[in-house]
XYZ file of C-alpha atoms in Angstrom:
324
model
C 33.519 25.523 14.920
C 31.632 22.882 12.906
C 29.353 23.572 9.939
C 26.446 22.576 12.180
C 27.463 25.111 14.819
C 27.730 27.785 12.137
C 24.231 27.020 10.878
C 22.768 27.028 14.389
C 24.475 30.339 15.185
C 22.921 31.759 12.036
C 19.480 30.673 13.208
C 18.994 28.188 10.360
C 18.322 25.087 12.448
C 15.861 22.668 10.872
C 14.769 19.572 12.772
C 13.731 16.281 11.199
C 12.235 13.008 12.364
C 13.004 9.915 10.289
C 10.681 6.919 10.714
C 11.764 3.543 9.358
C 9.947 0.374 8.339
C 9.013 -2.502 10.610
C 5.700 -4.159 9.740
C 2.608 -4.239 11.915
C 4.760 -4.453 15.025
C 6.855 -1.536 13.810
C 3.840 0.673 13.221
C 2.634 -0.117 16.734
C 6.038 0.354 18.364
C 6.714 3.664 16.633
C 3.226 4.854 17.564
C 3.780 3.926 21.215
C 7.230 5.508 21.289
C 6.164 8.797 19.717
C 2.998 8.975 21.810
C 5.074 8.536 24.941
C 7.589 11.172 23.922
C 4.775 13.608 23.164
C 3.267 12.895 26.577
C 6.649 13.747 28.086
C 6.207 17.211 26.603
C 8.663 16.817 23.720
C 7.398 18.819 20.762
C 7.959 16.282 18.007
C 5.027 17.722 16.091
C 7.153 20.837 15.728
C 9.559 19.007 13.417
C 10.323 20.931 10.250
C 10.528 17.681 8.264
C 9.144 14.178 8.758
C 10.509 11.342 6.597
C 8.620 8.050 6.411
C 9.557 4.757 4.776
C 7.054 1.902 4.495
C 5.555 1.447 7.988
C 7.161 4.757 8.895
C 5.122 6.495 6.214
C 1.924 5.473 8.020
C 3.241 6.669 11.381
C 4.612 9.856 9.834
C 1.160 10.735 8.548
C -0.259 10.101 12.028
C 2.345 12.371 13.604
C 1.656 15.168 11.167
C -2.116 14.745 11.448
C -2.050 14.694 15.266
C -3.809 11.326 15.423
C -1.229 9.208 17.253
C -3.001 9.331 20.633
C -6.158 7.860 19.126
C -4.155 5.259 17.220
C -2.278 4.228 20.356
C -5.518 3.913 22.325
C -6.899 1.612 19.648
C -3.726 -0.483 19.576
C -3.724 -1.139 23.313
C -7.447 -1.824 23.518
C -8.384 -5.406 24.252
C -7.902 -6.956 20.838
C -6.974 -10.463 21.892
C -9.552 -11.859 19.510
C -8.389 -9.684 16.620
C -5.917 -11.564 14.460
C -6.391 -14.842 16.345
C -7.732 -16.544 13.256
C -5.316 -15.032 10.767
C -2.116 -15.481 12.771
C -1.886 -19.192 12.093
C -2.657 -18.645 8.435
C 0.159 -16.175 7.902
C 2.780 -17.685 10.197
C 4.693 -19.617 7.539
C 4.603 -16.738 5.082
C 5.649 -14.338 7.813
C 8.677 -16.439 8.638
C 9.702 -16.345 4.983
C 9.223 -12.584 4.852
C 11.351 -12.115 7.944
C 14.094 -14.304 6.497
C 13.992 -12.330 3.269
C 14.456 -9.071 5.133
C 16.958 -10.094 7.795
C 20.449 -8.909 8.442
C 23.313 -11.060 9.711
C 21.773 -11.096 13.185
C 18.445 -12.328 11.882
C 16.584 -9.069 12.536
C 14.382 -7.492 9.857
C 15.873 -4.653 7.826
C 12.998 -4.034 5.425
C 9.360 -3.740 6.184
C 7.206 -6.892 5.900
C 3.581 -6.425 4.947
C 0.738 -6.778 7.431
C -2.024 -8.593 5.586
C -2.550 -10.921 2.668
C 0.863 -12.564 2.894
C -0.737 -15.966 3.301
C -1.698 -15.810 -0.360
C 1.854 -15.170 -1.573
C 4.803 -17.417 -2.254
C 7.472 -15.463 -0.407
C 10.364 -17.805 -1.114
C 11.196 -15.749 -4.201
C 10.858 -12.527 -2.237
C 13.535 -13.846 0.097
C 15.881 -14.729 -2.718
C 15.366 -11.527 -4.698
C 15.826 -9.138 -1.774
C 18.855 -10.904 -0.367
C 20.376 -10.931 -3.849
C 19.788 -7.180 -3.934
C 21.578 -6.704 -0.628
C 24.555 -8.708 -1.923
C 24.534 -7.157 -5.412
C 27.590 -5.388 -6.786
C 26.000 -4.273 -10.077
C 25.106 -0.806 -8.799
C 22.282 0.422 -6.583
C 19.809 1.416 -9.320
C 20.494 -1.792 -11.221
C 19.921 -3.890 -8.108
C 16.642 -2.089 -7.496
C 15.595 -2.594 -11.127
C 16.089 -6.329 -10.700
C 13.862 -6.281 -7.626
C 11.403 -4.130 -9.553
C 11.128 -6.726 -12.305
C 10.005 -9.188 -9.673
C 7.637 -6.660 -8.112
C 5.951 -5.997 -11.464
C 5.240 -9.629 -12.300
C 1.501 -10.052 -12.942
C 0.914 -6.408 -12.026
C -1.922 -4.587 -13.802
C -3.143 -1.030 -13.418
C -6.449 -2.436 -12.203
C -4.611 -3.612 -9.071
C -4.190 0.007 -7.981
C -7.730 0.270 -6.655
C -7.154 -2.588 -4.219
C -3.840 -1.088 -3.103
C -5.449 2.238 -2.371
C -8.389 0.602 -0.588
C -5.991 -1.290 1.676
C -4.153 1.872 2.740
C -6.949 4.464 2.822
C -8.423 3.435 6.218
C -5.067 4.185 7.861
C -4.973 7.787 6.629
C -6.905 11.029 7.140
C -9.674 11.583 4.609
C -8.531 15.131 3.913
C -5.266 14.003 2.314
C -1.805 15.414 2.945
C -1.578 16.857 6.471
C -0.012 20.207 7.248
C 3.743 20.327 7.616
C 6.530 18.948 5.463
C 6.143 15.190 5.046
C 8.446 13.173 2.786
C 7.401 9.641 1.809
C 9.889 7.358 0.092
C 9.365 4.883 -2.737
C 11.331 3.276 -5.564
C 10.455 3.317 -9.269
C 10.097 -0.380 -10.027
C 11.052 0.095 -13.695
C 14.050 2.423 -13.524
C 15.190 1.730 -9.958
C 15.084 5.473 -9.322
C 14.616 6.479 -5.695
C 11.672 8.849 -5.270
C 10.454 11.088 -2.464
C 6.816 12.157 -2.510
C 5.450 15.210 -0.724
C 2.347 17.361 -0.909
C 3.784 19.220 -3.917
C 4.398 16.053 -5.950
C 2.035 14.417 -8.428
C 0.821 11.905 -5.859
C -2.175 11.905 -3.568
C -1.412 10.799 -0.020
C -3.041 7.379 -0.288
C -1.096 6.483 -3.429
C 2.185 7.727 -1.947
C 1.785 5.627 1.208
C 0.610 2.610 -0.797
C 3.752 2.908 -2.931
C 6.007 3.179 0.114
C 4.418 0.051 1.607
C 4.365 -2.077 -1.593
C 6.723 -4.877 -0.572
C 7.679 -6.835 -3.720
C 6.097 -10.250 -3.870
C 3.692 -9.361 -1.057
C 1.704 -6.387 -2.316
C 1.387 -5.124 -5.842
C 3.168 -1.912 -6.828
C 1.116 1.126 -7.737
C 1.233 3.535 -10.658
C 1.611 7.252 -9.975
C 1.842 9.730 -12.838
C 2.713 6.968 -15.291
C 5.443 5.358 -13.172
C 5.193 2.086 -11.255
C 6.425 2.308 -7.663
C 7.384 -0.196 -4.972
C 8.398 -0.076 -1.306
C 10.861 2.630 -0.268
C 12.560 0.001 1.885
C 14.000 -1.481 -1.305
C 16.655 1.228 -0.971
C 16.995 1.541 2.818
C 14.849 0.713 5.826
C 15.158 4.331 6.982
C 16.428 6.464 4.067
C 17.747 8.887 6.667
C 19.753 10.814 4.088
C 16.461 12.286 2.838
C 16.725 14.580 5.876
C 20.252 15.724 5.022
C 19.085 19.331 4.639
C 18.266 19.442 8.361
C 20.654 20.264 11.192
C 19.081 18.085 13.884
C 17.824 14.630 12.914
C 16.040 12.128 15.150
C 15.984 8.652 13.584
C 13.496 6.049 14.824
C 14.566 2.581 13.696
C 12.806 -0.692 14.415
C 15.976 -2.703 13.829
C 19.599 -2.280 12.788
C 20.567 -2.075 9.146
C 23.541 -3.966 7.688
C 26.796 -2.045 7.231
C 26.446 -2.142 3.449
C 23.782 -3.069 0.915
C 23.804 -3.310 -2.859
C 20.372 -1.655 -2.931
C 21.415 1.669 -1.421
C 22.918 3.497 1.554
C 22.228 2.013 4.962
C 21.870 3.733 8.305
C 25.367 3.220 9.771
C 27.107 4.906 6.848
C 24.441 7.560 6.451
C 24.707 8.570 10.104
C 28.489 8.876 9.804
C 28.023 11.152 6.796
C 25.221 13.208 8.326
C 27.229 13.882 11.450
C 29.607 15.941 9.346
C 26.948 18.652 9.059
C 24.115 17.682 11.427
C 23.414 16.465 14.926
C 21.917 12.946 14.799
C 20.276 10.782 17.444
C 19.184 7.232 16.635
C 16.566 5.542 18.800
C 16.375 1.846 17.992
C 13.987 -0.730 19.409
C 15.562 -2.201 22.532
C 15.677 -5.884 23.427
C 12.339 -5.865 25.223
C 10.665 -4.137 22.298
C 12.250 -6.561 19.836
C 10.912 -9.429 21.934
C 7.440 -7.894 21.665
C 7.775 -7.881 17.872
C 8.170 -11.640 18.003
C 9.662 -13.798 15.287
C 7.060 -12.515 12.806
C 6.442 -8.763 13.209
C 3.725 -8.767 10.562
C 1.358 -10.815 12.739
C -1.616 -8.848 13.976
C -1.381 -10.053 17.550
C 1.966 -8.234 17.935
C 0.262 -4.840 17.876
C -0.633 -4.386 21.521
C 2.611 -5.703 22.996
C 4.664 -3.673 20.518
C 2.727 -0.467 21.166
C 3.119 -0.900 24.912
C 6.823 -1.680 24.485
C 7.244 1.543 22.527
C 5.445 3.492 25.228
C 7.668 1.916 27.892
C 10.829 2.677 25.912
C 9.711 6.290 25.564
C 10.041 6.647 29.343
C 13.601 5.360 29.129
C 14.769 7.611 26.314
C 12.708 10.737 27.008
C 15.480 12.646 28.778
C 17.985 11.964 26.005
C 15.475 12.882 23.297
C 14.446 16.064 25.125
C 18.058 17.166 25.511
C 18.712 16.431 21.848
C 15.510 17.900 20.418
C 15.733 21.135 22.340
């Protein structure tokens, strides 16, 4: 009998949902997928633990707060005009961001940022992140190098703008009920950090940190430490749920087999399966097509949300059988 079977027999099962990064399109797709699974009667809100990285931190808050239905309705509303003027402006920057975050198949493995990228020179972001993936100097050291780039021109006064950008996406009352773990990386030490309601971080700051893509959005200071995007370690950080016996991973794209910045999903899943049951749901080809070449463009929201809702119908039986 496996360790997992022993733990289940002892009544110690803990279930987790892990939500990875994926930009504007990823937020929409994850929202559509989870909304669909909930409509199929699968009690994802009953998860003992929710882990969110970058875009997944936003969706994780929505799952915990019970606001995904309203978010999905807004995403699929007629918003053809929304983003029509900014799409052209961000297209070139978006392409650079995608290239910076792509694996060998050209699919994004870290979360690009939704707005403001047109004002950034992302060519350095591309070089710095890809150097981190290829680094052999050690994970923390690789992340420190990325953090040096992230902290260029950063001032504490930038924090107000970072919080203002994120706050409209979150509930006013702060951390929702239930265990929610939000990932970030200390941009000075390279230390990987997980925020929750018991940490020294308010919800808005924690999500802003998790979404602070270097070279795109400024990092943010929490309790004297400067933090950047949790995707600078892994797009999913699924090992954060290692204390759970049943883990559902929602991934917008595949991760490379190895990365100098930290553990990636293929290896983590192999390790987790020694003690836990794991199911990975990854965006299918039709969903990836909805993301488009630049998943940070605003016009991808509706198609991506609808693609997630459609994929939920396809995977609902498997998820139900797995989730229990």
